[in-house]
């Protein structure tokens, strides 16, 4: 079917080229007025075309598609952009992993796992937009519940939480996460 | 009597101790009545296995301060744990030594914390780190979403944090002692102070000591320094090295 659609691959490329954030599959399908399966085929064709002659690729990240430079050009692009990489220390990664796997989770639940105070880690991760408040727990004091954000997926190069390795038998397919 | 052992355990090597989950720094206590680590001394005192009257605590405190002052890799959790242990020991000893008819109250014993189970997440953490490393090699169109709003502007890069700290240290050395004054005036906000600092900055630039009007207190020095850092972050001030001196100046704004 895809071959019957004139310049579908080019149209996908045009949208992804100007997009500053991942474009979701439903949105692409809606924009191009084709079924999602056709878009997926189109993206695969685009990626194959880019693989031959381009320094960019289509990446499936944070629940959508986005154009990215290839890793082999990282040094050059870094010299040009001079990005400020934020360090994620071991303790921040611990908090982040616990929130990712146990979400929605309260600060005290994170502290129970780590057995140390984690208010600093929670605060830093919220400031960096990697976790956010997702509600209040219906327990005494109604503590804040935290969950991961779309930024978390983007910064950790994940399309969705199911890509995380299986820990404690956690099944992410059951998790409906608000990542707006 | 007390000495600091070499080598501070790294986070991954820490064990669960009676003090909680973070081991205190390896301060050794040596004396006729007790020989061992600060953690062991704490445990023995808590369990009423040793009479604190035979254990001088001043050298232990000095070893702790020495640890804070000399160790290059101390961490806040370990330091806080040691401080908590020391304060516990001092309070217990004070009750023993002070002539008071009052009975020693039940001091709040540290609650034994649950064992950390973060090792369950080791695989996940390794995976996140790996993904993060790969992600840092990918670049996307548009603003990078992880720009830290608290990172200084890129122009400040040639000036290191040490340069800034040295400039601040020199300024603090000239500060007048703080005199107690009852709070009568409204506290000035940082943004108000930033406006004041911006007005004082010239395009040619000057050192921190020349910039801050004399005399000034340590608090005022802190306000000036913080305001400058914030102005640099907002790209309204710039900082550069002139020989050994750190020079702050007002940023040239392009004509509208």
Coordinates of C-alpha atoms in Angstrom, one line a residue:
Chain A
X1 CA 0.0 0.0 0.0
X2 CA 2.8 2.3 0.8
X3 CA 4.0 2.4 -2.8
X4 CA 0.6 3.7 -3.8
X5 CA 1.0 6.8 -1.6
X6 CA 2.9 9.5 -3.4
X7 CA 6.0 10.7 -1.5
X8 CA 4.9 9.4 1.8
X9 CA 8.5 8.9 3.0
X10 CA 9.4 12.4 2.0
X11 CA 6.4 13.8 3.9
X12 CA 7.3 11.9 7.0
X13 CA 10.9 13.2 6.7
X14 CA 9.6 16.8 6.3
X15 CA 7.5 16.6 9.5
X16 CA 10.3 14.9 11.5
X17 CA 12.9 17.4 10.2
X18 CA 11.0 20.4 11.7
X19 CA 9.9 18.7 14.8
X20 CA 11.6 19.7 18.0
X21 CA 10.1 16.8 20.0
X22 CA 9.2 13.3 19.3
X23 CA 6.2 13.0 17.1
X24 CA 3.8 10.2 18.1
X25 CA 2.7 7.6 15.7
X26 CA -1.0 8.5 16.0
X27 CA -0.2 12.2 15.3
X28 CA 1.9 11.3 12.3
X29 CA -0.9 9.0 11.0
X30 CA -3.5 11.8 11.5
X31 CA -1.3 14.4 9.8
X32 CA -0.6 12.1 6.8
X33 CA -4.1 10.7 6.8
X34 CA -2.9 7.1 6.6
X35 CA -3.2 4.2 9.0
X36 CA -0.5 3.9 11.7
X37 CA 0.8 0.7 10.1
X38 CA 1.6 2.6 6.9
X39 CA 3.4 5.2 8.9
X40 CA 5.5 2.6 10.5
X41 CA 6.4 1.2 7.1
X42 CA 7.2 4.6 5.9
X43 CA 9.5 5.3 8.8
X44 CA 11.3 2.0 8.2
X45 CA 11.8 3.0 4.5
X46 CA 13.0 6.4 5.5
X47 CA 15.5 4.9 8.0
X48 CA 16.8 2.6 5.3
X49 CA 17.2 5.5 2.9
X50 CA 19.0 7.6 5.6
X51 CA 21.2 4.7 6.5
X52 CA 22.9 4.8 3.1
X53 CA 23.6 8.5 2.7
X54 CA 22.9 10.5 5.8
X55 CA 24.4 11.5 9.2
X56 CA 20.9 11.4 10.8
X57 CA 18.5 8.7 11.6
X58 CA 14.9 8.3 12.8
X59 CA 14.9 7.3 16.4
X60 CA 12.0 5.8 18.3
X61 CA 12.2 7.7 21.6
X62 CA 9.9 8.9 24.3
X63 CA 6.8 7.5 22.7
X64 CA 7.4 9.0 19.2
X65 CA 9.7 9.4 16.3
X66 CA 12.5 12.0 16.1
X67 CA 15.4 12.7 13.8
X68 CA 18.8 12.4 15.6
X69 CA 22.4 12.6 14.5
X70 CA 24.2 9.2 14.4
X71 CA 26.4 8.4 17.4
X72 CA 29.5 8.3 15.2
X73 CA 29.2 12.0 14.6
X74 CA 28.9 12.8 18.4
X75 CA 32.4 14.2 18.8
X76 CA 32.0 16.6 15.9
X77 CA 28.5 17.8 17.0
X78 CA 29.7 18.2 20.6
X79 CA 32.6 20.4 19.5
X80 CA 30.0 22.5 17.6
X81 CA 27.2 22.7 20.2
X82 CA 29.3 22.5 23.4
X83 CA 26.4 20.9 25.3
X84 CA 26.2 21.0 29.1
X85 CA 25.9 17.4 30.1
X86 CA 24.3 16.9 33.4
X87 CA 25.9 14.3 35.6
X88 CA 23.6 11.6 37.1
X89 CA 25.4 10.4 40.2
X90 CA 25.0 6.9 41.5
X91 CA 22.6 8.2 44.3
X92 CA 20.5 10.1 41.7
X93 CA 20.3 7.0 39.5
X94 CA 19.2 4.9 42.5
X95 CA 16.4 7.3 43.2
X96 CA 15.5 7.5 39.6
X97 CA 15.5 3.7 39.1
X98 CA 13.3 3.2 42.2
X99 CA 10.8 5.8 41.0
X100 CA 10.8 4.3 37.6
X101 CA 10.1 0.8 38.8
X102 CA 7.9 1.5 41.8
X103 CA 5.9 4.5 40.4
X104 CA 3.7 6.0 41.6
X105 CA 5.8 6.1 44.7
X106 CA 6.2 8.4 47.7
X107 CA 9.5 9.8 49.0
X108 CA 9.3 7.6 52.1
X109 CA 8.9 4.5 50.0
X110 CA 12.0 5.5 48.1
X111 CA 13.8 6.0 51.4
X112 CA 12.6 2.6 52.7
X113 CA 14.4 1.0 49.7
X114 CA 17.5 3.1 50.0
X115 CA 17.5 3.3 53.8
X116 CA 18.8 6.8 53.6
X117 CA 17.1 10.2 53.3
X118 CA 16.3 10.9 49.6
X119 CA 14.7 14.3 49.7
X120 CA 17.7 15.9 47.9
X121 CA 17.6 13.3 45.2
X122 CA 13.9 13.7 44.7
X123 CA 14.2 17.5 44.6
X124 CA 17.0 17.4 42.0
X125 CA 15.2 15.0 39.8
X126 CA 12.1 17.1 39.9
X127 CA 14.1 20.2 39.0
X128 CA 15.7 18.4 36.1
X129 CA 12.2 17.3 34.9
X130 CA 13.0 13.6 35.1
X131 CA 10.3 12.9 37.7
X132 CA 7.2 14.8 38.7
X133 CA 4.3 14.7 41.1
X134 CA 1.6 12.5 39.8
X135 CA -0.8 12.6 42.7
X136 CA -1.3 12.1 46.4
X137 CA -1.4 8.8 48.2
X138 CA -4.6 8.1 50.1
X139 CA -2.8 7.5 53.4
X140 CA -2.3 9.7 56.5
X141 CA -0.7 13.0 55.5
X142 CA -1.6 12.3 51.8
X143 CA 2.1 12.2 50.8
X144 CA 3.1 13.2 47.2
X145 CA 3.4 10.4 44.7
X146 CA 6.1 10.7 42.1
X147 CA 6.4 9.2 38.7
X148 CA 8.7 9.5 35.7
X149 CA 8.2 12.1 32.9
X150 CA 8.5 12.1 29.2
X151 CA 11.7 13.9 29.7
X152 CA 13.0 10.9 31.6
X153 CA 12.3 8.7 28.6
X154 CA 14.0 11.1 26.3
X155 CA 17.0 11.7 28.5
X156 CA 17.5 8.0 29.1
X157 CA 17.0 7.1 25.4
X158 CA 13.9 5.0 26.1
X159 CA 10.8 4.7 23.9
X160 CA 8.7 3.5 26.9
X161 CA 9.2 2.0 30.3
X162 CA 8.9 -1.5 28.9
X163 CA 12.4 -1.1 27.6
X164 CA 13.8 -1.1 31.1
X165 CA 15.3 -4.5 32.2
X166 CA 13.0 -6.7 34.2
X167 CA 13.5 -6.1 37.9
X168 CA 11.4 -7.7 40.6
X169 CA 9.2 -9.1 37.9
X170 CA 7.7 -5.7 37.3
X171 CA 5.4 -5.7 34.3
X172 CA 5.3 -2.3 32.7
X173 CA 2.6 -3.3 30.3
X174 CA 0.1 -2.8 33.2
X175 CA 1.3 0.7 33.9
X176 CA -0.6 3.5 32.5
X177 CA 1.7 6.5 32.9
X178 CA 0.7 10.0 32.3
X179 CA 3.8 11.3 30.4
X180 CA 2.2 14.5 29.1
Chain B
X1 CA 43.9 8.8 71.3
X2 CA 41.9 9.2 68.1
X3 CA 43.1 9.0 64.6
X4 CA 41.7 8.9 61.1
X5 CA 42.3 5.7 59.3
X6 CA 43.3 6.0 55.7
X7 CA 40.7 5.3 53.1
X8 CA 37.0 6.2 53.2
X9 CA 34.7 3.4 52.1
X10 CA 32.9 4.2 48.9
X11 CA 29.2 4.1 48.7
X12 CA 29.1 0.7 47.1
X13 CA 31.4 -0.7 49.9
X14 CA 29.3 0.6 52.8
X15 CA 27.8 -1.8 55.1
X16 CA 24.8 -1.5 57.4
X17 CA 26.0 -0.4 60.8
X18 CA 24.5 0.2 64.1
X19 CA 24.4 3.9 63.2
X20 CA 22.2 3.3 60.3
X21 CA 23.0 2.4 56.7
X22 CA 25.9 4.8 56.2
X23 CA 29.1 4.0 58.0
X24 CA 30.8 6.9 59.7
X25 CA 34.3 7.9 58.6
X26 CA 37.0 5.5 59.8
X27 CA 37.9 7.4 63.0
X28 CA 40.0 5.1 65.3
X29 CA 39.7 5.6 69.0
X30 CA 42.7 4.3 71.0
X31 CA 42.9 4.4 74.7
X32 CA 43.4 2.4 77.9
X33 CA 39.7 1.5 78.2
X34 CA 38.7 1.3 74.6
X35 CA 40.3 0.6 71.3
X36 CA 38.3 0.5 68.1
X37 CA 36.3 2.5 65.6
X38 CA 33.9 5.3 66.3
X39 CA 31.1 3.0 65.2
X40 CA 32.1 0.3 67.7
X41 CA 32.5 2.8 70.5
X42 CA 29.0 4.1 69.8
X43 CA 27.6 0.6 69.8
X44 CA 29.3 -0.3 73.1
X45 CA 28.0 2.8 74.8
X46 CA 24.5 2.4 73.5
X47 CA 24.5 -1.2 74.7
X48 CA 25.9 -0.1 78.1
X49 CA 29.0 -2.2 77.6
X50 CA 31.5 0.5 78.3
X51 CA 31.8 3.3 80.9
X52 CA 32.3 6.5 79.0
X53 CA 34.1 8.1 81.9
X54 CA 37.3 6.3 80.8
X55 CA 37.0 7.4 77.2
X56 CA 38.1 11.1 76.5
X57 CA 35.9 12.3 73.7
X58 CA 37.8 15.6 72.8
X59 CA 40.4 13.7 70.7
X60 CA 37.7 11.9 68.9
X61 CA 36.0 15.2 68.1
X62 CA 39.3 16.6 66.9
X63 CA 39.9 13.5 64.7
X64 CA 36.4 14.1 63.2
X65 CA 37.2 17.8 62.5
X66 CA 40.5 16.7 61.1
X67 CA 38.6 14.3 58.8
X68 CA 36.4 17.2 57.6
X69 CA 39.4 19.5 57.1
X70 CA 41.9 17.2 55.5
X71 CA 40.0 14.4 53.7
X72 CA 39.4 15.2 50.1
X73 CA 36.7 12.7 49.5
X74 CA 34.5 12.9 52.5
X75 CA 30.8 12.6 51.9
X76 CA 27.9 14.4 53.6
X77 CA 26.1 11.2 54.7
X78 CA 29.2 9.8 56.4
X79 CA 30.0 13.1 58.1
X80 CA 26.4 13.5 59.3
X81 CA 26.4 10.0 60.7
X82 CA 29.7 10.6 62.6
X83 CA 28.3 13.9 63.9
X84 CA 25.2 12.2 65.2
X85 CA 27.3 9.5 66.9
X86 CA 29.5 12.1 68.5
X87 CA 26.6 14.2 69.8
X88 CA 25.1 11.0 71.2
X89 CA 28.3 10.1 73.0
X90 CA 28.8 13.7 74.3
X91 CA 25.2 13.8 75.6
X92 CA 25.6 10.5 77.3
X93 CA 28.8 11.5 78.9
X94 CA 27.4 14.9 80.0
X95 CA 24.7 13.1 81.9
X96 CA 27.3 10.9 83.6
X97 CA 29.6 13.7 84.6
X98 CA 27.3 16.6 85.5
X99 CA 26.2 16.8 89.1
X100 CA 22.5 16.9 88.8
X101 CA 19.8 15.4 90.9
X102 CA 17.8 14.7 87.7
X103 CA 17.8 11.2 86.4
X104 CA 19.2 10.6 83.0
X105 CA 16.3 10.6 80.6
X106 CA 15.9 7.9 78.0
X107 CA 17.8 9.3 75.2
X108 CA 16.3 8.8 71.9
X109 CA 18.0 5.7 70.7
X110 CA 18.6 5.6 67.0
X111 CA 16.0 3.4 65.4
X112 CA 17.5 0.6 63.5
X113 CA 16.8 1.3 59.9
X114 CA 15.7 -1.3 57.4
X115 CA 18.4 -2.8 55.3
X116 CA 18.8 -1.1 51.9
X117 CA 17.5 -3.1 49.0
X118 CA 18.9 -1.0 46.3
X119 CA 21.0 -4.0 45.0
X120 CA 17.7 -5.2 43.5
X121 CA 18.0 -2.2 41.2
X122 CA 21.6 -2.6 40.3
X123 CA 20.8 -4.1 36.9
X124 CA 18.3 -1.3 36.2
X125 CA 20.8 1.4 37.3
X126 CA 23.5 -0.1 35.0
X127 CA 21.0 -0.1 32.2
X128 CA 20.0 3.5 32.8
X129 CA 23.6 4.5 32.9
X130 CA 24.3 2.7 29.7
X131 CA 21.3 4.4 28.0
X132 CA 22.3 7.7 29.4
X133 CA 25.8 7.4 27.9
X134 CA 24.4 6.5 24.5
X135 CA 21.9 9.3 24.7
X136 CA 24.7 11.8 25.3
X137 CA 26.0 10.8 21.8
X138 CA 22.7 11.6 20.1
X139 CA 21.7 15.2 19.2
X140 CA 18.3 16.4 18.2
X141 CA 16.9 19.5 16.4
X142 CA 15.8 22.2 18.7
X143 CA 16.8 23.1 22.2
X144 CA 18.1 20.3 24.3
X145 CA 15.5 19.7 27.0
X146 CA 18.1 19.1 29.7
X147 CA 19.7 22.5 29.8
X148 CA 20.3 23.2 33.4
X149 CA 18.9 26.6 34.3
X150 CA 21.4 26.8 37.1
X151 CA 24.4 26.3 34.9
X152 CA 26.5 29.4 34.4
X153 CA 26.4 31.0 30.9
X154 CA 29.0 29.5 28.6
X155 CA 31.1 32.7 28.7
X156 CA 32.0 32.0 32.3
X157 CA 33.7 28.8 31.3
X158 CA 37.3 30.2 31.1
X159 CA 36.9 31.2 34.8
X160 CA 36.8 28.1 37.0
X161 CA 34.8 27.6 40.1
X162 CA 38.1 27.8 42.0
X163 CA 38.8 31.2 40.6
X164 CA 35.4 32.4 41.7
X165 CA 35.9 30.8 45.1
X166 CA 39.3 32.5 45.5
X167 CA 37.8 35.9 44.6
X168 CA 35.0 35.4 47.1
X169 CA 37.4 34.3 49.8
X170 CA 39.5 37.4 49.3
X171 CA 36.3 39.5 49.6
X172 CA 35.2 37.7 52.8
X173 CA 38.6 38.3 54.4
X174 CA 37.9 42.0 54.2
X175 CA 34.4 41.8 55.6
X176 CA 33.6 43.5 58.9
X177 CA 32.3 41.4 61.7
X178 CA 28.6 41.1 61.9
X179 CA 27.0 43.3 64.5
X180 CA 23.7 42.2 65.9
X181 CA 20.9 44.5 64.8
X182 CA 17.3 43.9 65.5
X183 CA 15.5 43.4 62.2
X184 CA 14.0 46.8 61.4
X185 CA 14.1 47.0 57.7
X186 CA 12.5 44.8 55.1
X187 CA 14.8 42.1 53.9
X188 CA 16.0 42.9 50.4
X189 CA 15.2 40.2 47.9
X190 CA 17.9 38.7 45.6
X191 CA 16.3 40.3 42.5
X192 CA 16.4 43.8 44.2
X193 CA 20.0 43.2 45.1
X194 CA 20.8 42.1 41.6
X195 CA 19.5 45.4 40.3
X196 CA 21.8 47.2 42.7
X197 CA 24.7 45.1 41.6
X198 CA 23.9 45.6 37.9
X199 CA 24.0 49.4 38.5
X200 CA 27.4 49.1 40.2
X201 CA 28.9 47.1 37.4
X202 CA 30.9 48.9 34.7
X203 CA 31.5 47.8 31.2
X204 CA 35.3 47.9 31.8
X205 CA 35.0 45.6 34.8
X206 CA 36.6 45.4 38.2
X207 CA 37.4 42.9 40.9
X208 CA 35.0 41.8 43.5
X209 CA 36.8 43.8 46.2
X210 CA 36.6 47.0 44.2
X211 CA 33.0 46.4 43.3
X212 CA 31.5 46.0 46.8
X213 CA 31.3 49.3 48.6
X214 CA 33.3 49.4 51.9
X215 CA 32.6 48.7 54.7
X216 CA 30.6 45.5 54.2
X217 CA 29.6 42.6 56.4
X218 CA 30.0 38.9 55.5
X219 CA 26.3 38.7 54.8
X220 CA 26.5 41.6 52.3
X221 CA 29.5 39.9 50.7
X222 CA 27.4 36.8 50.2
X223 CA 24.5 38.8 48.7
X224 CA 26.9 40.6 46.3
X225 CA 28.5 37.3 45.2
X226 CA 25.2 35.5 44.8
X227 CA 23.8 38.4 42.8
X228 CA 26.8 38.4 40.5
X229 CA 26.5 34.6 39.9
X230 CA 22.8 35.1 39.1
X231 CA 23.6 38.0 36.7
X232 CA 26.2 35.9 34.9
X233 CA 23.7 33.1 34.6
X234 CA 21.2 35.5 33.1
X235 CA 23.8 36.7 30.7
X236 CA 23.7 40.2 32.1
X237 CA 27.1 40.2 33.6
X238 CA 30.3 38.6 32.4
X239 CA 33.4 37.3 34.2
X240 CA 37.0 36.9 33.0
X241 CA 40.5 36.5 34.3
X242 CA 42.9 39.4 34.2
X243 CA 46.2 38.0 35.3
X244 CA 45.4 36.5 38.7
X245 CA 42.3 38.6 39.2
X246 CA 38.7 37.6 38.5
X247 CA 37.1 40.6 36.8
X248 CA 33.3 41.2 36.7
X249 CA 31.8 43.5 34.2
X250 CA 28.4 44.5 32.8
X251 CA 27.5 42.6 29.6
X252 CA 27.3 44.7 26.5
X253 CA 23.8 44.5 25.2
X254 CA 23.3 44.6 21.4
X255 CA 21.5 47.7 20.3
X256 CA 17.8 47.1 19.6

